[in-house]
Short mmCIF file of C-alpha atoms and ligand atoms in Angstrom, two decimals:
data_model
loop_
_atom_site.label_atom_id
_atom_site.label_comp_id
_atom_site.label_asym_id
_atom_site.label_seq_id
_atom_site.Cartn_x
_atom_site.Cartn_y
_atom_site.Cartn_z
CA MET A 1 10.62 -1.13 28.47
CA SER A 2 10.28 -4.02 26.04
CA ARG A 3 12.81 -5.98 24.01
CA ILE A 4 11.56 -5.63 20.45
CA LEU A 5 12.66 -7.29 17.22
CA VAL A 6 12.09 -5.36 13.99
CA THR A 7 12.71 -7.27 10.75
CA GLY A 8 13.33 -5.03 7.75
CA GLY A 9 14.44 -2.38 10.27
CA ALA A 10 16.94 -0.77 7.88
CA GLY A 11 14.26 -0.08 5.27
CA PHE A 12 12.08 2.99 4.80
CA LEU A 13 9.31 2.16 7.30
CA GLY A 14 11.46 -0.08 9.52
CA SER A 15 14.04 2.62 10.21
CA HIS A 16 11.33 5.09 11.29
CA LEU A 17 9.83 2.38 13.50
CA CYS A 18 13.21 1.52 15.12
CA ALA A 19 13.84 5.23 15.82
CA ARG A 20 10.39 5.65 17.45
CA LEU A 21 10.74 2.50 19.56
CA MET A 22 14.21 3.57 20.73
CA LYS A 23 12.91 7.05 21.57
CA GLU A 24 10.21 5.45 23.70
CA GLY A 25 12.92 3.69 25.75
CA ASN A 26 12.76 0.15 24.35
CA GLU A 27 15.58 -2.21 23.43
CA VAL A 28 15.53 -2.81 19.67
CA LEU A 29 17.07 -5.66 17.70
CA CYS A 30 17.00 -4.73 14.02
CA VAL A 31 17.31 -7.68 11.60
CA ASP A 32 17.85 -6.91 7.93
CA ASN A 33 19.76 -8.38 4.99
CA LEU A 34 20.11 -4.88 3.43
CA CYS A 35 18.74 -6.01 0.05
CA THR A 36 16.68 -2.80 -0.29
CA GLY A 37 17.42 -1.15 3.06
CA SER A 38 20.48 0.87 3.96
CA MET A 39 22.77 1.40 6.94
CA ASP A 40 22.35 5.15 6.34
CA ASN A 41 18.73 4.85 7.48
CA ILE A 42 19.75 3.60 10.93
CA ARG A 43 23.12 5.31 11.32
CA GLU A 44 21.77 7.64 14.03
CA LEU A 45 20.83 4.60 16.16
CA PHE A 46 24.25 2.97 16.24
CA GLY A 47 26.03 3.56 19.53
CA MET A 48 22.73 4.11 21.38
CA ALA A 49 22.39 1.81 24.39
CA GLY A 50 19.84 -0.89 23.63
CA PHE A 51 20.13 -0.87 19.83
CA THR A 52 21.54 -3.93 18.06
CA PHE A 53 21.78 -4.68 14.35
CA LEU A 54 21.95 -8.21 12.92
CA LYS A 55 22.62 -8.61 9.21
CA GLN A 56 20.52 -11.66 8.44
CA ASP A 57 18.11 -13.01 5.84
CA VAL A 58 14.82 -13.66 7.68
CA ALA A 59 13.89 -16.40 5.23
CA GLN A 60 17.04 -18.44 5.80
CA LEU A 61 16.45 -22.15 6.34
CA PRO A 62 17.51 -24.08 8.35
CA ASP A 63 16.47 -21.69 11.07
CA SER A 64 19.37 -22.39 13.47
CA TRP A 65 20.31 -18.68 13.32
CA LEU A 66 17.08 -17.91 15.19
CA TYR A 67 18.46 -19.58 18.31
CA GLN A 68 20.88 -16.67 18.76
CA ILE A 69 17.78 -14.65 19.65
CA ASP A 70 15.99 -14.88 22.98
CA GLY A 71 13.92 -12.89 25.46
CA ILE A 72 11.95 -10.99 22.83
CA HIS A 73 8.60 -9.44 23.89
CA GLN A 74 7.38 -8.09 20.54
CA ILE A 75 8.17 -8.78 16.87
CA TYR A 76 7.35 -6.38 14.02
CA ASN A 77 7.77 -8.29 10.76
CA LEU A 78 8.49 -5.77 7.99
CA ALA A 79 11.17 -7.59 6.01
CA CYS A 80 10.14 -7.65 2.34
CA PRO A 81 10.91 -5.41 -0.62
CA ALA A 82 7.88 -3.16 -1.18
CA SER A 83 8.53 -1.35 -4.47
CA PRO A 84 7.25 -3.20 -7.58
CA PRO A 85 10.60 -3.03 -9.47
CA HIS A 86 12.39 -4.37 -6.37
CA TYR A 87 10.00 -7.21 -5.55
CA GLN A 88 9.73 -8.20 -9.22
CA ALA A 89 13.53 -8.30 -9.67
CA ASP A 90 13.67 -11.73 -7.97
CA PRO A 91 10.07 -12.88 -7.54
CA VAL A 92 11.00 -16.28 -6.12
CA LYS A 93 13.09 -14.63 -3.42
CA THR A 94 10.20 -12.23 -2.67
CA ALA A 95 7.79 -15.11 -2.15
CA LYS A 96 10.31 -16.91 0.06
CA THR A 97 10.86 -13.77 2.12
CA SER A 98 7.16 -13.47 2.90
CA VAL A 99 6.46 -17.15 3.49
CA PHE A 100 9.66 -18.54 5.07
CA GLY A 101 10.23 -15.19 6.78
CA ILE A 102 6.90 -15.22 8.61
CA LEU A 103 7.25 -18.93 9.44
CA ASN A 104 10.61 -18.23 11.08
CA MET A 105 9.21 -15.25 12.97
CA LEU A 106 6.10 -17.13 14.11
CA GLU A 107 8.29 -19.95 15.46
CA LEU A 108 10.36 -17.37 17.31
CA ALA A 109 7.20 -15.73 18.68
CA ARG A 110 5.99 -19.13 19.85
CA ARG A 111 9.28 -19.97 21.61
CA CYS A 112 9.59 -16.52 23.27
CA HIS A 113 5.85 -16.05 23.95
CA ALA A 114 6.19 -12.78 22.04
CA LYS A 115 3.46 -10.76 20.39
CA ILE A 116 3.93 -10.52 16.61
CA LEU A 117 2.73 -7.89 14.13
CA GLN A 118 2.74 -8.60 10.41
CA ALA A 119 3.12 -5.70 7.95
CA SER A 120 0.60 -6.81 5.35
CA THR A 121 -0.56 -4.63 2.52
CA SER A 122 -3.44 -3.17 0.54
CA GLU A 123 -2.06 -5.40 -2.25
CA VAL A 124 -4.01 -8.30 -0.71
CA TYR A 125 -7.02 -6.58 -2.37
CA GLY A 126 -5.23 -6.81 -5.76
CA ASP A 127 -6.97 -4.79 -8.49
CA PRO A 128 -10.11 -4.25 -6.40
CA GLN A 129 -13.61 -4.68 -7.76
CA VAL A 130 -15.02 -3.05 -4.63
CA HIS A 131 -14.26 0.58 -3.84
CA PRO A 132 -13.22 1.81 -1.31
CA GLN A 133 -11.70 -1.24 0.36
CA ALA A 134 -12.80 -2.43 3.81
CA GLU A 135 -11.11 -5.34 5.59
CA SER A 136 -14.09 -7.60 4.80
CA TYR A 137 -13.32 -7.42 1.05
CA ARG A 138 -11.45 -10.57 -0.03
CA GLY A 139 -9.69 -9.04 -2.98
CA CYS A 140 -9.02 -9.68 -6.64
CA VAL A 141 -5.44 -10.86 -7.14
CA ASN A 142 -4.12 -12.39 -10.36
CA PRO A 143 -2.25 -15.40 -8.91
CA ILE A 144 -0.04 -15.84 -11.98
CA GLY A 145 0.75 -12.20 -12.73
CA ILE A 146 3.93 -10.23 -12.12
CA ARG A 147 2.64 -8.76 -8.83
CA ALA A 148 1.61 -12.14 -7.43
CA CYS A 149 4.98 -12.94 -5.80
CA TYR A 150 4.30 -10.01 -3.48
CA ASP A 151 0.50 -10.11 -3.20
CA GLU A 152 0.18 -13.86 -2.73
CA GLY A 153 3.23 -13.97 -0.44
CA LYS A 154 1.57 -11.40 1.80
CA ARG A 155 -1.76 -13.24 1.65
CA MET A 156 -0.05 -16.49 2.66
CA ALA A 157 1.69 -14.68 5.52
CA GLU A 158 -1.70 -13.50 6.80
CA THR A 159 -2.98 -17.09 6.58
CA LEU A 160 -0.03 -18.40 8.58
CA MET A 161 -0.51 -15.71 11.23
CA PHE A 162 -4.11 -16.81 11.81
CA ASP A 163 -3.25 -20.53 11.67
CA TYR A 164 -0.52 -20.06 14.31
CA ARG A 165 -3.07 -18.27 16.47
CA ARG A 166 -5.62 -21.07 16.04
CA MET A 167 -3.12 -23.94 16.46
CA TYR A 168 -0.66 -22.55 19.03
CA GLY A 169 -2.34 -19.51 20.57
CA VAL A 170 0.30 -17.08 19.26
CA ASP A 171 -0.63 -13.46 20.01
CA ILE A 172 -0.95 -11.90 16.52
CA LYS A 173 -1.68 -8.47 15.02
CA VAL A 174 -2.11 -7.88 11.27
CA ILE A 175 -2.08 -4.47 9.58
CA ARG A 176 -2.78 -3.79 5.90
CA ILE A 177 -0.68 -0.79 4.93
CA PHE A 178 -1.77 1.46 2.03
CA ASN A 179 0.81 3.46 0.03
CA THR A 180 3.05 5.27 2.50
CA TYR A 181 5.69 7.87 1.70
CA GLY A 182 8.11 10.20 3.46
CA PRO A 183 11.75 10.89 4.27
CA LYS A 184 14.13 7.92 4.04
CA MET A 185 12.44 6.46 0.97
CA ASP A 186 15.16 5.21 -1.34
CA PRO A 187 15.39 7.78 -4.19
CA GLY A 188 16.05 4.92 -6.62
CA ASP A 189 13.38 2.45 -5.53
CA GLY A 190 10.96 3.18 -8.35
CA ARG A 191 7.82 4.01 -6.38
CA VAL A 192 5.71 6.86 -7.65
CA VAL A 193 6.32 9.44 -4.92
CA SER A 194 10.11 9.03 -4.94
CA ASN A 195 10.22 8.86 -8.76
CA PHE A 196 8.19 12.06 -9.24
CA ILE A 197 10.11 14.05 -6.61
CA VAL A 198 13.53 12.96 -7.87
CA GLN A 199 12.53 13.65 -11.48
CA ALA A 200 11.11 17.08 -10.60
CA LEU A 201 14.17 18.09 -8.57
CA ARG A 202 16.51 17.01 -11.37
CA GLY A 203 14.42 18.76 -14.01
CA GLU A 204 13.72 15.44 -15.76
CA ASP A 205 10.39 14.41 -17.29
CA LEU A 206 7.89 12.93 -14.84
CA THR A 207 7.00 9.40 -15.95
CA ILE A 208 3.25 8.76 -15.88
CA TYR A 209 2.40 5.09 -16.38
CA GLY A 210 -0.76 4.64 -18.44
CA ASP A 211 -2.96 7.74 -18.72
CA GLY A 212 -2.41 8.71 -15.07
CA SER A 213 -6.08 8.26 -14.12
CA GLN A 214 -5.34 5.40 -11.70
CA THR A 215 -5.68 6.40 -8.05
CA ARG A 216 -3.79 5.78 -4.83
CA SER A 217 -4.24 7.01 -1.25
CA PHE A 218 -1.00 8.28 0.26
CA CYS A 219 -0.25 8.13 3.98
CA TYR A 220 2.60 10.10 5.57
CA VAL A 221 5.13 7.90 7.35
CA ASN A 222 4.75 9.43 10.85
CA ASP A 223 1.02 8.75 10.81
CA LEU A 224 1.59 5.18 9.70
CA ILE A 225 4.18 4.44 12.40
CA ASP A 226 1.80 5.82 14.99
CA GLY A 227 -0.93 3.45 13.78
CA MET A 228 1.46 0.50 13.68
CA ILE A 229 2.52 0.99 17.32
CA ARG A 230 -1.10 1.49 18.40
CA MET A 231 -1.98 -1.80 16.74
CA MET A 232 0.84 -3.66 18.52
CA ASN A 233 -0.46 -2.30 21.83
CA SER A 234 -4.17 -2.72 21.04
CA ALA A 235 -6.67 -4.65 23.16
CA ASP A 236 -5.93 -8.33 23.81
CA GLY A 237 -7.71 -10.50 21.29
CA PHE A 238 -7.95 -7.78 18.61
CA CYS A 239 -5.91 -9.32 15.78
CA GLY A 240 -7.09 -7.36 12.76
CA PRO A 241 -6.51 -7.36 9.89
CA VAL A 242 -6.87 -3.61 10.07
CA ASN A 243 -6.36 -1.11 7.24
CA LEU A 244 -3.84 1.66 7.92
CA GLY A 245 -3.84 4.37 5.29
CA ASN A 246 -4.98 7.87 4.42
CA PRO A 247 -8.40 7.89 2.74
CA GLY A 248 -7.52 10.95 0.62
CA GLU A 249 -7.55 9.59 -2.96
CA PHE A 250 -5.58 11.12 -5.85
CA THR A 251 -4.94 10.25 -9.48
CA MET A 252 -1.29 9.96 -10.54
CA LEU A 253 -1.82 13.04 -12.70
CA GLU A 254 -2.95 15.00 -9.64
CA LEU A 255 0.09 13.77 -7.75
CA ALA A 256 2.42 14.80 -10.59
CA GLN A 257 0.86 18.28 -10.65
CA LYS A 258 1.27 18.67 -6.88
CA VAL A 259 4.92 17.60 -7.03
CA THR A 260 5.81 19.93 -9.90
CA LYS A 261 4.09 22.83 -8.11
CA LEU A 262 5.71 22.18 -4.72
CA THR A 263 9.19 21.80 -6.26
CA ASN A 264 8.75 24.78 -8.64
CA SER A 265 9.85 22.40 -11.35
CA ARG A 266 9.56 22.99 -15.09
CA SER A 267 9.58 19.24 -15.75
CA ARG A 268 7.10 17.95 -18.31
CA LEU A 269 4.93 14.86 -18.08
CA VAL A 270 5.68 11.87 -20.31
CA TYR A 271 3.42 8.88 -20.71
CA GLN A 272 4.73 5.32 -20.52
CA LYS A 273 3.15 1.89 -20.71
CA LEU A 274 0.97 0.88 -17.74
CA PRO A 275 2.53 -2.19 -16.05
CA GLN A 276 0.51 -5.43 -16.05
CA ASP A 277 -2.10 -5.79 -13.26
CA ASP A 278 -1.53 -2.23 -12.01
CA PRO A 279 -4.54 -1.59 -9.71
CA ALA A 280 -6.90 1.02 -11.17
CA LYS A 281 -7.94 2.47 -7.83
CA ARG A 282 -7.27 2.13 -4.17
CA ARG A 283 -8.64 3.81 -1.06
CA PRO A 284 -8.89 2.45 2.47
CA VAL A 285 -11.94 2.36 4.68
CA ILE A 286 -10.43 3.11 8.09
CA ASN A 287 -13.47 2.86 10.38
CA LEU A 288 -12.01 -0.18 12.12
CA ALA A 289 -8.71 1.59 12.90
CA GLU A 290 -10.63 4.62 14.15
CA ARG A 291 -12.81 2.52 16.39
CA GLU A 292 -10.29 -0.03 17.73
CA LEU A 293 -7.09 2.03 17.75
CA GLY A 294 -8.41 5.59 18.06
CA TRP A 295 -6.26 6.26 14.98
CA LYS A 296 -6.63 8.36 11.89
CA PRO A 297 -3.95 10.06 9.80
CA GLU A 298 -3.31 13.74 10.50
CA THR A 299 -0.94 14.80 7.69
CA GLU A 300 -2.36 16.34 4.50
CA LEU A 301 -0.69 15.24 1.27
CA ASP A 302 0.74 18.71 0.51
CA LYS A 303 2.37 18.95 3.95
CA GLY A 304 3.80 15.43 3.76
CA LEU A 305 5.12 16.06 0.26
CA GLU A 306 6.86 19.25 1.44
CA GLU A 307 8.69 17.25 4.15
CA THR A 308 9.61 14.54 1.68
CA ILE A 309 10.82 17.03 -0.94
CA ALA A 310 13.04 18.72 1.68
CA TYR A 311 14.56 15.32 2.49
CA PHE A 312 15.21 14.45 -1.14
CA ARG A 313 16.78 17.85 -1.79
CA LYS A 314 19.32 17.03 0.94
CA VAL A 315 19.95 13.48 -0.24
CA LEU A 316 20.31 14.42 -3.88
CA ASN A 317 22.89 17.08 -3.06
CA ILE A 318 24.93 14.50 -1.19
CA SER A 319 24.46 12.08 -4.04
CA GLN A 320 25.65 14.71 -6.49
CA GLU A 321 29.00 14.94 -4.66
CA VAL A 322 29.29 11.18 -4.67
CA TYR A 323 28.46 11.00 -8.38
CA GLU A 324 31.28 13.45 -9.02
CA LYS A 325 33.75 11.54 -6.84
CA ALA A 326 32.82 8.01 -7.81
CA GLY A 327 31.76 8.72 -11.37
CA SER A 328 29.08 6.06 -11.11
CA ARG A 329 25.73 5.33 -9.51
CA ASP A 330 27.29 2.46 -7.54
CA GLY A 331 29.02 5.04 -5.37
CA VAL A 332 25.63 6.25 -4.13
CA ARG A 333 24.67 2.84 -2.76
CA GLN A 334 27.96 2.63 -0.86
CA LEU A 335 27.53 5.97 0.88
P1 LIG B 1 11.73 -1.22 2.06
O1 LIG B 1 12.10 -1.98 0.83
O2 LIG B 1 12.30 0.15 2.25
O3 LIG B 1 12.07 -2.05 3.36
C1 LIG B 1 12.11 -3.45 3.41
C2 LIG B 1 13.27 -3.88 4.28
O4 LIG B 1 13.28 -5.30 4.38
C3 LIG B 1 14.62 -3.48 3.68
O5 LIG B 1 15.46 -2.92 4.67
C4 LIG B 1 15.20 -4.80 3.16
O6 LIG B 1 16.61 -4.80 3.12
C5 LIG B 1 14.60 -5.77 4.15
N1 LIG B 1 14.49 -7.13 3.63
C6 LIG B 1 13.92 -7.54 2.45
N2 LIG B 1 14.02 -8.87 2.32
C7 LIG B 1 14.64 -9.33 3.45
C8 LIG B 1 15.03 -10.61 3.90
N3 LIG B 1 14.80 -11.72 3.16
N4 LIG B 1 15.67 -10.72 5.09
C9 LIG B 1 15.92 -9.61 5.83
N5 LIG B 1 15.58 -8.37 5.46
C10 LIG B 1 14.93 -8.23 4.28
O7 LIG B 1 10.13 -1.16 2.09
P2 LIG B 1 9.15 -0.40 3.10
O8 LIG B 1 8.33 0.54 2.32
O9 LIG B 1 9.89 0.08 4.28
O10 LIG B 1 8.19 -1.59 3.52
C11 LIG B 1 8.33 -2.26 4.75
C12 LIG B 1 7.23 -3.30 4.91
O11 LIG B 1 5.94 -2.66 4.87
C13 LIG B 1 7.23 -4.36 3.81
O12 LIG B 1 6.92 -5.60 4.39
C14 LIG B 1 6.12 -3.91 2.89
O13 LIG B 1 5.54 -5.00 2.22
C15 LIG B 1 5.15 -3.27 3.87
N6 LIG B 1 4.33 -2.27 3.17
C16 LIG B 1 4.85 -1.05 2.83
C17 LIG B 1 4.05 -0.14 2.14
C18 LIG B 1 4.56 1.23 1.76
O14 LIG B 1 3.83 1.97 1.09
N7 LIG B 1 5.74 1.65 2.16
C19 LIG B 1 2.74 -0.48 1.78
C20 LIG B 1 2.26 -1.74 2.12
C21 LIG B 1 3.05 -2.62 2.84
N1 LIG B 2 3.59 5.13 -11.32
C1 LIG B 2 3.73 6.13 -12.27
N2 LIG B 2 4.98 6.59 -12.52
C2 LIG B 2 6.08 6.14 -11.88
C3 LIG B 2 5.93 5.13 -10.90
C4 LIG B 2 4.66 4.62 -10.66
O1 LIG B 2 2.75 6.58 -12.87
O2 LIG B 2 7.19 6.62 -12.16
C5 LIG B 2 2.21 4.64 -11.02
C6 LIG B 2 2.07 3.12 -10.98
O3 LIG B 2 1.79 2.61 -12.27
C7 LIG B 2 0.92 2.95 -10.01
C8 LIG B 2 1.05 4.12 -9.05
O4 LIG B 2 1.91 5.05 -9.70
O5 LIG B 2 -0.30 3.09 -10.70
C9 LIG B 2 1.67 3.74 -7.71
O6 LIG B 2 2.86 3.02 -7.98
P1 LIG B 2 3.83 2.54 -6.83
O7 LIG B 2 4.87 1.69 -7.48
O8 LIG B 2 4.30 3.69 -6.02
O9 LIG B 2 2.92 1.69 -5.84
P2 LIG B 2 1.86 0.49 -6.08
O10 LIG B 2 1.58 0.31 -7.53
O11 LIG B 2 2.49 -0.71 -5.49
O12 LIG B 2 0.65 0.97 -5.36
#
């Protein structure tokens, strides 16, 4: 049994991770400021022996709050909004979360002699000029664009991870996560999978940005969590960065067609402006993960979408009752 800190543990990926780590018999301290996460995601864990929640901004300086925390063996650093509309809402805060957040966590790892895993992203490759993307590719990020607060923040966090290893011998692990989806995504967070499913289930038009020819590779959440835990427990001295994602590559039009078919929806497609710097294509090379972690994703997109659609059906029904009671969308957030 280990004592494990998960930052961003009330978010989409973090809540799945906390649940898995608890199931495996660990003690889990979940730290989250709830800016995009939700208590609903971790409700099932409250009252379980060994689970603690701390409402805290990971980027807070001075870092005196960190001294409440001791005896940690492993840190998973996931705190950061991941959906473009969320991370662009307050770009300065997003950059601070990545940079001050990882500095705080690295100091904690140093004091506790804990192993630390950073949830980095395929966004470090920006709008890639090399396809598909292997870890050796250094990326093509616009440093002054609207995605930079996220992309450059994550790149800086990777830099700090490796500098703490070189300067202080901190035991680090870096994963680069490609688009991941599944139950517990926030229906309102603006990412493509949640948008399309919610729109299809409500019979609204599906919003295609640009002409829909841009591609993404979608990984189901259970596969991703499995890879993340394998990376934390990988061979000593293997630091990554390692790509974790599903190499199946789909255009947004293909995704929209799959979602309308699987939901039996009569929704139509509408075309909207492509956001600035939106990457044209993205697909991971996962040879390194296969070799070092014995990992590859198992869940086909159709199967993962079915699970996710079933989840959203449930959530949207609940939301419908709340809409009726509260008469406003704010009621949904307070559920
Ligand atoms: P999410 O928005 O659902 O979760 C992020 C969590 O971090 C939320 O609970 C939020 O409240 C918390 N948080 C944000 N800022 C914080 C702060 N300053 N202090 C404390 N808590 C804070 O997003 P997610 O999809 O679960 O992503 C989790 C991590 O994985 C992020 O670091 C993201 O960059 C990374 N990632 C995710 C994907 C993906 O496709 N889901 C892809 C690449 C990387
Ligand atoms: N997208 C879309 N319609 C939407 C939301 C997103 O066509 O309602 C597109 C978006 O422009 C991008 C892709 O879907 O090309 C993935 O977007 P998402 O925000 O999920 O992730 P990211 O761009 O960070 O990979």
